[in-house]
């Protein structure tokens, strides 16, 4: 084995798959709201020699030698996180968003304690108490919901909190297009004596860039991923606010202990370095323009879709994403529209809509987001074009009805058929043309 060989010569199979993935992205439009495009500097740090080092512990307190420079890196990441979000404490070691949330539970809760989070089908995350996730099996979960207008049902949150005495309440979403009600949730959590955790995985970049209200004055704990609107490598962070320290001065050390030795071993130092780089980028003044353009683009996209008669849950968006409600075109059509858009080079994900008449696997909506196309440099005029493509694709799907039974087989057959659709093929070419006018990396 030649240790100095490039990937291309050392492993042509993996190299080819990476090149194909790059080509797929170059020719398409990425509208999955949880994705983004990292900078070259972030990728360089992520692909660095730091992956080789063991550093269990925290800066200045490691179980391994040789961590002088790793400490510099982790301290920079921590300082930048504190500055970017305006918090007194940050832990940058969670390997991703879900492990970060797991550490919050492990720090605060005993098995059987009560947690409240937004129901998965209403836009919550698995780790906020879903029945098949650890959070809904180890802890007693009382999920709250959105109202039929798409907004979080604050009255229900208040009632459930009064009845069930939660120890932890999450104010967090993964498919919610409106500003999060941090102030109302904080009043409810304080009345119940609960910890309020804001998991801002989706909107972290908007918060840092001033395009979404910050949870920091309201929550005790803030968790986030680093790879969504924040535009860093995959990763997670846990922060404690001043309010959190005032409630429980031990909170930072409880979180540190929950991450290691509680749940993880060695930190991913290459990831920590890349998070530090991304936070450095997010602290630049240009990042504010980026964050505000993401929201402008989402508003432009949702307005253009509505102008074409397509229903958007809650009638628009305050952030980077929107939910398209396809129920007027039939039940359970999310997967068909997702596959048809895929065939046209537009990547989205199927999603449930509030009070979805279908099932989570065959939901009646799709979720669209603008972080990636905004990173590419697209603005409002391109959003109008994209809305036009999406409307044309939906038009092609209208004639297909999702059956009651044998849905998987039907969807499989549909996928093959729609690829051959002439109109879809034409849209695919136009999508590739639009995409090629902008830079990915
Ligand atoms: C994406 C997301 C997570 C999980 O992040 P992973 O890195 O995929 O584990 C957690 N919470 C919310 C709200 C998310 O949107």
Short mmCIF file of C-alpha atoms and ligand atoms in Angstrom, two decimals:
data_model
loop_
_atom_site.label_atom_id
_atom_site.label_comp_id
_atom_site.label_asym_id
_atom_site.label_seq_id
_atom_site.Cartn_x
_atom_site.Cartn_y
_atom_site.Cartn_z
CA UNK A 1 0.00 0.00 0.00
CA UNK A 2 1.26 3.44 -0.94
CA UNK A 3 0.33 5.73 1.97
CA UNK A 4 1.10 8.78 -0.15
CA UNK A 5 -1.17 7.90 -3.03
CA UNK A 6 -4.08 10.26 -3.69
CA UNK A 7 -7.61 8.98 -3.16
CA UNK A 8 -8.07 8.80 -6.90
CA UNK A 9 -5.33 6.20 -7.30
CA UNK A 10 -5.60 4.57 -3.88
CA UNK A 11 -9.35 3.93 -3.99
CA UNK A 12 -10.91 4.59 -7.37
CA UNK A 13 -14.32 3.22 -6.32
CA UNK A 14 -14.79 5.67 -3.46
CA UNK A 15 -13.24 8.46 -5.55
CA UNK A 16 -15.72 7.84 -8.37
CA UNK A 17 -18.69 7.84 -6.00
CA UNK A 18 -17.59 11.19 -4.56
CA UNK A 19 -17.19 12.63 -8.07
CA UNK A 20 -20.66 11.38 -8.98
CA UNK A 21 -22.13 12.98 -5.88
CA UNK A 22 -20.45 16.26 -6.82
CA UNK A 23 -21.87 16.02 -10.33
CA UNK A 24 -25.34 15.29 -8.95
CA UNK A 25 -25.13 18.44 -6.87
CA UNK A 26 -23.72 20.55 -9.71
CA UNK A 27 -26.56 19.59 -12.02
CA UNK A 28 -29.36 19.89 -9.48
CA UNK A 29 -30.89 22.22 -6.96
CA UNK A 30 -30.64 21.34 -3.29
CA UNK A 31 -33.72 22.47 -1.40
CA UNK A 32 -33.41 20.27 1.68
CA UNK A 33 -33.54 22.85 4.49
CA UNK A 34 -31.12 21.00 6.78
CA UNK A 35 -28.28 21.01 4.26
CA UNK A 36 -25.74 23.59 3.19
CA UNK A 37 -22.40 24.03 1.41
CA UNK A 38 -19.29 24.40 3.55
CA UNK A 39 -16.40 26.66 2.62
CA UNK A 40 -13.07 25.38 1.41
CA UNK A 41 -11.51 26.42 4.73
CA UNK A 42 -14.04 24.32 6.66
CA UNK A 43 -13.41 21.32 4.40
CA UNK A 44 -9.64 21.73 4.79
CA UNK A 45 -9.88 21.69 8.59
CA UNK A 46 -12.26 18.72 8.45
CA UNK A 47 -9.93 16.75 6.19
CA UNK A 48 -6.87 17.53 8.31
CA UNK A 49 -4.41 15.42 10.30
CA UNK A 50 -6.35 16.26 13.48
CA UNK A 51 -8.47 13.15 12.96
CA UNK A 52 -5.52 11.07 14.16
CA UNK A 53 -5.37 12.48 17.69
CA UNK A 54 -6.94 11.21 20.92
CA UNK A 55 -7.95 13.93 23.39
CA UNK A 56 -10.45 12.51 25.90
CA UNK A 57 -11.25 15.18 28.44
CA UNK A 58 -11.36 18.96 28.07
CA UNK A 59 -8.72 21.66 27.36
CA UNK A 60 -6.09 21.59 30.11
CA UNK A 61 -7.59 18.37 31.56
CA UNK A 62 -6.90 15.55 29.09
CA UNK A 63 -6.34 11.85 29.64
CA UNK A 64 -3.75 11.77 26.83
CA UNK A 65 -0.48 13.60 26.23
CA UNK A 66 0.39 15.76 23.26
CA UNK A 67 -2.73 17.92 23.33
CA UNK A 68 -1.10 21.35 23.43
CA UNK A 69 -2.38 22.39 20.01
CA UNK A 70 -5.67 20.52 20.26
CA UNK A 71 -6.35 22.64 23.35
CA UNK A 72 -5.72 25.79 21.31
CA UNK A 73 -8.25 24.59 18.72
CA UNK A 74 -10.96 23.55 21.16
CA UNK A 75 -10.57 26.76 23.18
CA UNK A 76 -10.95 28.81 19.99
CA UNK A 77 -14.10 26.90 19.07
CA UNK A 78 -15.52 27.46 22.58
CA UNK A 79 -14.65 31.18 22.62
CA UNK A 80 -16.17 31.72 19.18
CA UNK A 81 -19.33 29.85 20.12
CA UNK A 82 -19.70 31.97 23.27
CA UNK A 83 -19.19 35.15 21.25
CA UNK A 84 -21.45 34.16 18.35
CA UNK A 85 -24.41 33.21 20.56
CA UNK A 86 -23.74 35.48 23.57
CA UNK A 87 -23.54 32.70 26.16
CA UNK A 88 -21.21 32.12 29.14
CA UNK A 89 -20.59 28.40 28.46
CA UNK A 90 -20.29 26.12 25.45
CA UNK A 91 -19.41 22.46 24.92
CA UNK A 92 -18.30 21.79 21.34
CA UNK A 93 -17.66 18.05 21.62
CA UNK A 94 -21.03 16.39 20.83
CA UNK A 95 -20.52 14.37 17.67
CA UNK A 96 -23.79 15.62 16.19
CA UNK A 97 -27.16 17.13 17.05
CA UNK A 98 -28.80 14.00 18.42
CA UNK A 99 -25.88 13.14 20.74
CA UNK A 100 -25.96 16.77 21.99
CA UNK A 101 -29.61 16.38 22.96
CA UNK A 102 -28.92 13.00 24.50
CA UNK A 103 -26.31 14.66 26.73
CA UNK A 104 -28.90 17.20 27.90
CA UNK A 105 -31.20 14.37 29.03
CA UNK A 106 -28.33 12.51 30.65
CA UNK A 107 -27.27 15.66 32.52
CA UNK A 108 -30.74 16.58 33.83
CA UNK A 109 -33.07 13.62 33.90
CA UNK A 110 -33.51 10.24 35.54
CA UNK A 111 -35.29 7.52 33.58
CA UNK A 112 -39.04 8.01 33.98
CA UNK A 113 -38.82 11.82 34.35
CA UNK A 114 -41.21 13.84 32.21
CA UNK A 115 -40.22 15.59 28.97
CA UNK A 116 -42.28 17.71 26.59
CA UNK A 117 -41.44 18.46 23.00
CA UNK A 118 -43.19 19.19 19.72
CA UNK A 119 -44.67 16.00 18.23
CA UNK A 120 -42.60 14.55 15.37
CA UNK A 121 -45.39 14.71 12.77
CA UNK A 122 -46.04 18.33 13.77
CA UNK A 123 -42.47 19.38 13.04
CA UNK A 124 -40.54 18.21 16.10
CA UNK A 125 -37.38 16.09 16.17
CA UNK A 126 -36.98 12.41 17.11
CA UNK A 127 -34.95 13.39 20.19
CA UNK A 128 -37.74 15.56 21.61
CA UNK A 129 -39.64 12.56 23.01
CA UNK A 130 -40.63 10.45 20.00
CA UNK A 131 -41.91 7.02 21.03
CA UNK A 132 -39.31 4.93 19.17
CA UNK A 133 -36.38 7.22 20.09
CA UNK A 134 -34.45 6.83 23.38
CA UNK A 135 -36.09 10.10 24.47
CA UNK A 136 -39.58 8.64 24.32
CA UNK A 137 -38.70 5.23 25.79
CA UNK A 138 -36.43 6.13 28.73
CA UNK A 139 -38.46 9.22 29.68
CA UNK A 140 -42.17 9.90 29.98
CA UNK A 141 -43.05 12.00 26.98
CA UNK A 142 -46.05 14.31 26.60
CA UNK A 143 -45.79 15.79 23.11
CA UNK A 144 -47.50 19.04 22.16
CA UNK A 145 -48.78 19.89 18.68
CA UNK A 146 -49.40 22.63 16.15
CA UNK A 147 -52.89 24.02 15.59
CA UNK A 148 -54.63 23.59 12.24
CA UNK A 149 -53.20 26.99 11.20
CA UNK A 150 -49.70 25.53 11.54
CA UNK A 151 -48.65 27.53 14.63
CA UNK A 152 -47.52 25.87 17.90
CA UNK A 153 -50.48 25.38 20.24
CA UNK A 154 -49.28 27.38 23.25
CA UNK A 155 -52.50 26.71 25.20
CA UNK A 156 -51.87 22.98 24.88
CA UNK A 157 -48.24 23.40 26.02
CA UNK A 158 -49.49 25.30 29.06
CA UNK A 159 -52.13 22.70 29.92
CA UNK A 160 -49.76 19.72 29.48
CA UNK A 161 -47.10 21.44 31.58
CA UNK A 162 -49.56 22.11 34.38
CA UNK A 163 -50.88 18.53 34.33
CA UNK A 164 -47.66 16.58 33.94
CA UNK A 165 -44.95 18.57 35.74
CA UNK A 166 -42.18 18.15 33.14
CA UNK A 167 -38.57 18.39 34.16
CA UNK A 168 -37.54 19.44 30.64
CA UNK A 169 -39.37 21.26 27.86
CA UNK A 170 -37.96 21.58 24.36
CA UNK A 171 -38.72 24.63 22.25
CA UNK A 172 -37.39 23.29 18.99
CA UNK A 173 -38.44 22.25 15.53
CA UNK A 174 -37.14 20.70 12.36
CA UNK A 175 -40.10 21.42 10.10
CA UNK A 176 -41.66 24.67 11.29
CA UNK A 177 -41.70 27.83 9.24
CA UNK A 178 -42.59 30.36 11.92
CA UNK A 179 -40.54 32.18 14.52
CA UNK A 180 -40.23 30.03 17.66
CA UNK A 181 -42.25 31.31 20.66
CA UNK A 182 -39.31 31.42 23.11
CA UNK A 183 -40.88 34.04 25.42
CA UNK A 184 -44.18 32.17 25.86
CA UNK A 185 -42.43 28.82 26.33
CA UNK A 186 -40.08 30.33 28.90
CA UNK A 187 -43.02 31.62 30.96
CA UNK A 188 -44.59 28.15 30.90
CA UNK A 189 -41.32 26.38 31.79
CA UNK A 190 -40.64 28.82 34.64
CA UNK A 191 -44.15 28.31 36.04
CA UNK A 192 -43.64 24.53 35.91
CA UNK A 193 -40.13 24.76 37.39
CA UNK A 194 -38.85 22.99 34.26
CA UNK A 195 -35.67 23.49 32.31
CA UNK A 196 -36.31 25.08 28.93
CA UNK A 197 -33.99 23.80 26.21
CA UNK A 198 -33.98 25.46 22.81
CA UNK A 199 -32.60 23.12 20.16
CA UNK A 200 -31.85 25.56 17.35
CA UNK A 201 -30.30 23.00 14.99
CA UNK A 202 -32.13 24.41 11.98
CA UNK A 203 -32.01 28.12 12.71
CA UNK A 204 -28.60 28.55 14.39
CA UNK A 205 -27.21 30.47 11.41
CA UNK A 206 -30.26 32.72 11.36
CA UNK A 207 -29.85 33.40 15.09
CA UNK A 208 -26.15 34.27 14.76
CA UNK A 209 -26.89 36.34 11.66
CA UNK A 210 -29.69 38.28 13.36
CA UNK A 211 -32.44 36.90 11.11
CA UNK A 212 -34.27 35.04 13.91
CA UNK A 213 -34.90 35.97 17.54
CA UNK A 214 -32.29 34.49 19.89
CA UNK A 215 -33.38 31.94 22.52
CA UNK A 216 -30.54 33.00 24.85
CA UNK A 217 -32.55 35.40 27.08
CA UNK A 218 -35.30 32.78 27.48
CA UNK A 219 -33.85 29.26 27.58
CA UNK A 220 -31.59 27.63 30.18
CA UNK A 221 -29.87 25.45 27.61
CA UNK A 222 -29.34 25.87 23.87
CA UNK A 223 -28.31 22.96 21.68
CA UNK A 224 -27.57 23.04 17.98
CA UNK A 225 -26.10 21.23 15.06
CA UNK A 226 -23.31 23.02 13.26
CA UNK A 227 -24.04 21.84 9.71
CA UNK A 228 -27.40 23.37 8.84
CA UNK A 229 -27.87 27.15 8.48
CA UNK A 230 -24.67 27.63 10.51
CA UNK A 231 -22.81 26.24 7.48
CA UNK A 232 -20.15 24.24 9.30
CA UNK A 233 -19.16 20.56 9.34
CA UNK A 234 -21.55 17.96 10.76
CA UNK A 235 -21.41 18.38 14.52
CA UNK A 236 -23.23 19.48 17.64
CA UNK A 237 -22.86 21.99 20.48
CA UNK A 238 -24.47 22.53 23.88
CA UNK A 239 -24.58 25.98 25.43
CA UNK A 240 -25.77 27.14 28.84
CA UNK A 241 -27.20 30.66 29.16
CA UNK A 242 -26.83 33.05 32.08
CA UNK A 243 -30.44 32.21 32.90
CA UNK A 244 -29.45 28.54 33.04
CA UNK A 245 -26.51 29.23 35.36
CA UNK A 246 -28.78 31.34 37.60
CA UNK A 247 -31.23 28.43 37.87
CA UNK A 248 -28.53 25.82 38.41
CA UNK A 249 -24.88 26.91 38.81
CA UNK A 250 -23.82 23.27 38.32
CA UNK A 251 -25.37 23.10 34.86
CA UNK A 252 -22.12 23.59 32.86
CA UNK A 253 -20.29 20.88 34.78
CA UNK A 254 -23.31 18.55 34.56
CA UNK A 255 -23.27 18.99 30.76
CA UNK A 256 -19.51 18.47 30.53
CA UNK A 257 -19.76 15.26 32.54
CA UNK A 258 -22.73 14.01 30.52
CA UNK A 259 -20.75 14.37 27.26
CA UNK A 260 -17.67 12.63 28.65
CA UNK A 261 -17.50 10.28 30.55
CA UNK A 262 -21.30 10.01 30.29
CA UNK A 263 -21.80 9.31 26.61
CA UNK A 264 -18.76 9.85 24.43
CA UNK A 265 -15.10 8.98 24.29
CA UNK A 266 -12.58 11.04 22.39
CA UNK A 267 -13.66 14.28 20.70
CA UNK A 268 -13.43 14.51 16.91
CA UNK A 269 -10.69 17.11 16.76
CA UNK A 270 -10.85 17.61 13.00
CA UNK A 271 -14.54 18.35 13.44
CA UNK A 272 -13.87 20.74 16.33
CA UNK A 273 -11.36 22.63 14.18
CA UNK A 274 -13.87 22.85 11.32
CA UNK A 275 -16.57 24.07 13.74
CA UNK A 276 -14.16 26.77 14.94
CA UNK A 277 -13.56 27.84 11.32
CA UNK A 278 -17.31 27.93 10.58
CA UNK A 279 -17.99 29.96 13.73
CA UNK A 280 -15.24 32.36 12.67
CA UNK A 281 -17.03 32.76 9.34
CA UNK A 282 -20.40 33.24 11.06
CA UNK A 283 -18.88 36.08 13.12
CA UNK A 284 -17.97 38.03 9.95
CA UNK A 285 -20.32 40.90 9.00
CA UNK A 286 -21.11 39.24 5.62
CA UNK A 287 -22.76 36.36 7.43
CA UNK A 288 -25.55 38.71 8.50
CA UNK A 289 -26.26 39.42 4.82
CA UNK A 290 -26.28 35.69 4.15
CA UNK A 291 -28.74 34.98 6.97
CA UNK A 292 -31.09 37.73 5.90
CA UNK A 293 -30.93 36.63 2.25
CA UNK A 294 -31.88 33.05 3.26
CA UNK A 295 -35.10 34.42 4.76
CA UNK A 296 -35.75 36.78 1.83
CA UNK A 297 -35.34 33.86 -0.54
CA UNK A 298 -37.66 31.62 1.49
CA UNK A 299 -40.31 34.34 1.52
CA UNK A 300 -39.90 34.88 -2.24
CA UNK A 301 -40.13 31.13 -2.93
CA UNK A 302 -43.23 30.65 -0.78
CA UNK A 303 -44.96 33.72 -2.24
CA UNK A 304 -44.23 32.60 -5.80
CA UNK A 305 -45.58 29.12 -5.03
CA UNK A 306 -48.75 30.52 -3.45
CA UNK A 307 -49.22 32.79 -6.46
CA UNK A 308 -49.34 29.58 -8.50
CA UNK A 309 -52.12 28.18 -6.32
CA UNK A 310 -49.91 25.94 -4.18
CA UNK A 311 -50.80 25.82 -0.49
CA UNK A 312 -48.10 26.63 2.08
CA UNK A 313 -48.69 25.56 5.71
CA UNK A 314 -49.42 28.64 7.89
CA UNK A 315 -49.54 30.77 4.74
CA UNK A 316 -45.84 31.56 4.46
CA UNK A 317 -42.56 31.56 6.36
CA UNK A 318 -40.48 33.61 8.82
CA UNK A 319 -37.34 31.53 8.41
CA UNK A 320 -35.43 29.38 5.92
CA UNK A 321 -38.05 26.73 5.18
CA UNK A 322 -41.65 26.10 4.23
CA UNK A 323 -44.01 23.16 4.16
CA UNK A 324 -45.97 22.61 0.97
CA UNK A 325 -49.40 21.13 1.71
CA UNK A 326 -50.28 18.80 -1.16
CA UNK A 327 -53.61 17.60 0.25
CA UNK A 328 -55.62 19.66 -2.29
CA UNK A 329 -54.04 17.41 -4.96
CA UNK A 330 -54.78 14.14 -3.14
CA UNK A 331 -53.74 12.28 -0.01
CA UNK A 332 -50.22 10.93 0.65
CA UNK A 333 -48.65 12.52 -2.41
CA UNK A 334 -45.49 13.80 -0.73
CA UNK A 335 -43.43 10.85 -1.87
CA UNK A 336 -44.64 11.11 -5.47
CA UNK A 337 -43.84 14.81 -5.67
CA UNK A 338 -40.47 14.18 -4.00
CA UNK A 339 -39.60 11.54 -6.57
CA UNK A 340 -40.85 13.61 -9.51
CA UNK A 341 -38.81 16.60 -8.31
CA UNK A 342 -35.82 14.28 -7.90
CA UNK A 343 -36.24 13.19 -11.52
CA UNK A 344 -36.23 16.88 -12.43
CA UNK A 345 -32.99 17.48 -10.49
CA UNK A 346 -34.61 19.23 -7.52
CA UNK A 347 -33.87 17.60 -4.17
CA UNK A 348 -36.47 18.01 -1.42
CA UNK A 349 -37.91 15.80 1.28
CA UNK A 350 -41.40 14.49 1.80
CA UNK A 351 -42.92 15.67 5.06
CA UNK A 352 -46.11 15.38 7.07
CA UNK A 353 -48.39 18.41 7.21
CA UNK A 354 -50.42 19.39 10.32
CA UNK A 355 -53.25 16.84 10.86
CA UNK A 356 -51.93 14.84 7.91
CA UNK A 357 -54.68 12.49 6.64
CA UNK A 358 -51.97 10.03 5.51
CA UNK A 359 -49.03 8.31 7.27
CA UNK A 360 -45.50 9.58 8.08
CA UNK A 361 -44.04 7.25 5.44
CA UNK A 362 -46.49 8.47 2.79
CA UNK A 363 -47.09 12.00 4.01
CA UNK A 364 -49.07 14.68 2.20
CA UNK A 365 -46.45 17.38 2.02
CA UNK A 366 -42.91 18.31 1.07
CA UNK A 367 -40.43 20.51 2.91
CA UNK A 368 -38.40 23.13 1.04
CA UNK A 369 -35.54 25.31 2.25
CA UNK A 370 -33.22 27.98 0.91
CA UNK A 371 -29.88 27.78 2.84
CA UNK A 372 -28.00 25.94 0.07
CA UNK A 373 -29.23 27.89 -2.94
CA UNK A 374 -28.55 31.10 -0.98
CA UNK A 375 -24.95 29.99 -0.34
CA UNK A 376 -24.66 29.48 -4.12
CA UNK A 377 -25.57 33.15 -4.57
CA UNK A 378 -29.16 32.82 -5.71
CA UNK A 379 -31.61 35.62 -4.98
CA UNK A 380 -35.32 36.41 -5.40
CA UNK A 381 -35.42 36.15 -9.24
CA UNK A 382 -34.04 32.59 -9.10
CA UNK A 383 -36.62 31.72 -6.41
CA UNK A 384 -39.35 32.68 -8.88
CA UNK A 385 -37.83 30.37 -11.49
CA UNK A 386 -37.57 27.52 -8.98
CA UNK A 387 -41.21 28.03 -7.91
CA UNK A 388 -42.14 27.74 -11.59
CA UNK A 389 -40.25 24.42 -11.93
CA UNK A 390 -41.89 23.03 -8.79
CA UNK A 391 -45.37 24.07 -9.94
CA UNK A 392 -44.81 22.42 -13.33
CA UNK A 393 -43.62 19.20 -11.70
CA UNK A 394 -46.64 19.12 -9.36
CA UNK A 395 -48.84 19.57 -12.43
CA UNK A 396 -47.33 16.40 -13.93
CA UNK A 397 -48.03 14.45 -10.71
CA UNK A 398 -51.65 15.57 -10.38
CA UNK A 399 -52.97 12.72 -12.53
CA UNK A 400 -51.54 10.03 -10.24
CA UNK A 401 -53.62 9.00 -7.23
CA UNK A 402 -51.91 7.33 -4.29
CA UNK A 403 -53.81 4.06 -3.69
CA UNK A 404 -55.00 2.94 -0.24
CA UNK A 405 -53.02 -0.30 -0.42
CA UNK A 406 -49.77 -1.49 -2.03
CA UNK A 407 -48.43 2.04 -1.80
CA UNK A 408 -44.75 1.08 -1.89
CA UNK A 409 -45.17 -0.89 -5.10
CA UNK A 410 -47.17 1.96 -6.64
CA UNK A 411 -44.50 4.50 -5.67
CA UNK A 412 -41.79 2.27 -7.16
CA UNK A 413 -43.66 1.98 -10.45
CA UNK A 414 -44.33 5.73 -10.43
CA UNK A 415 -40.62 6.50 -9.96
CA UNK A 416 -39.72 4.56 -13.10
CA UNK A 417 -42.50 6.10 -15.12
CA UNK A 418 -41.91 9.72 -14.13
CA UNK A 419 -38.25 9.54 -15.17
CA UNK A 420 -39.45 8.98 -18.73
CA UNK A 421 -41.89 11.92 -18.60
CA UNK A 422 -40.96 14.39 -21.38
CA UNK A 423 -41.92 17.49 -19.44
CA UNK A 424 -39.91 16.36 -16.40
CA UNK A 425 -36.89 15.73 -18.63
CA UNK A 426 -37.16 19.22 -20.04
CA UNK A 427 -37.38 20.73 -16.57
CA UNK A 428 -34.30 18.73 -15.55
CA UNK A 429 -32.33 20.42 -18.34
CA UNK A 430 -33.50 23.85 -17.27
CA UNK A 431 -32.63 23.09 -13.65
CA UNK A 432 -29.12 22.04 -14.70
CA UNK A 433 -28.75 25.24 -16.71
CA UNK A 434 -29.82 27.42 -13.78
CA UNK A 435 -27.61 25.54 -11.34
CA UNK A 436 -24.52 25.69 -13.56
CA UNK A 437 -24.64 29.50 -13.49
CA UNK A 438 -23.81 29.47 -9.77
CA UNK A 439 -20.88 28.15 -7.79
CA UNK A 440 -21.08 25.24 -5.39
CA UNK A 441 -17.52 24.97 -4.10
C1 LIG B 1 -31.20 18.00 12.58
C2 LIG B 1 -31.72 18.11 13.95
C3 LIG B 1 -31.19 17.36 15.01
C4 LIG B 1 -30.23 16.19 14.82
O1 LIG B 1 -29.08 16.40 14.28
P1 LIG B 1 -28.18 15.18 13.74
O2 LIG B 1 -26.89 15.89 13.57
O3 LIG B 1 -28.81 14.71 12.50
O4 LIG B 1 -28.12 14.16 14.81
C5 LIG B 1 -31.65 17.60 16.29
N1 LIG B 1 -32.61 18.50 16.52
C6 LIG B 1 -33.16 19.22 15.53
C7 LIG B 1 -34.21 20.21 15.86
C8 LIG B 1 -32.75 19.03 14.22
O5 LIG B 1 -33.33 19.73 13.24
#
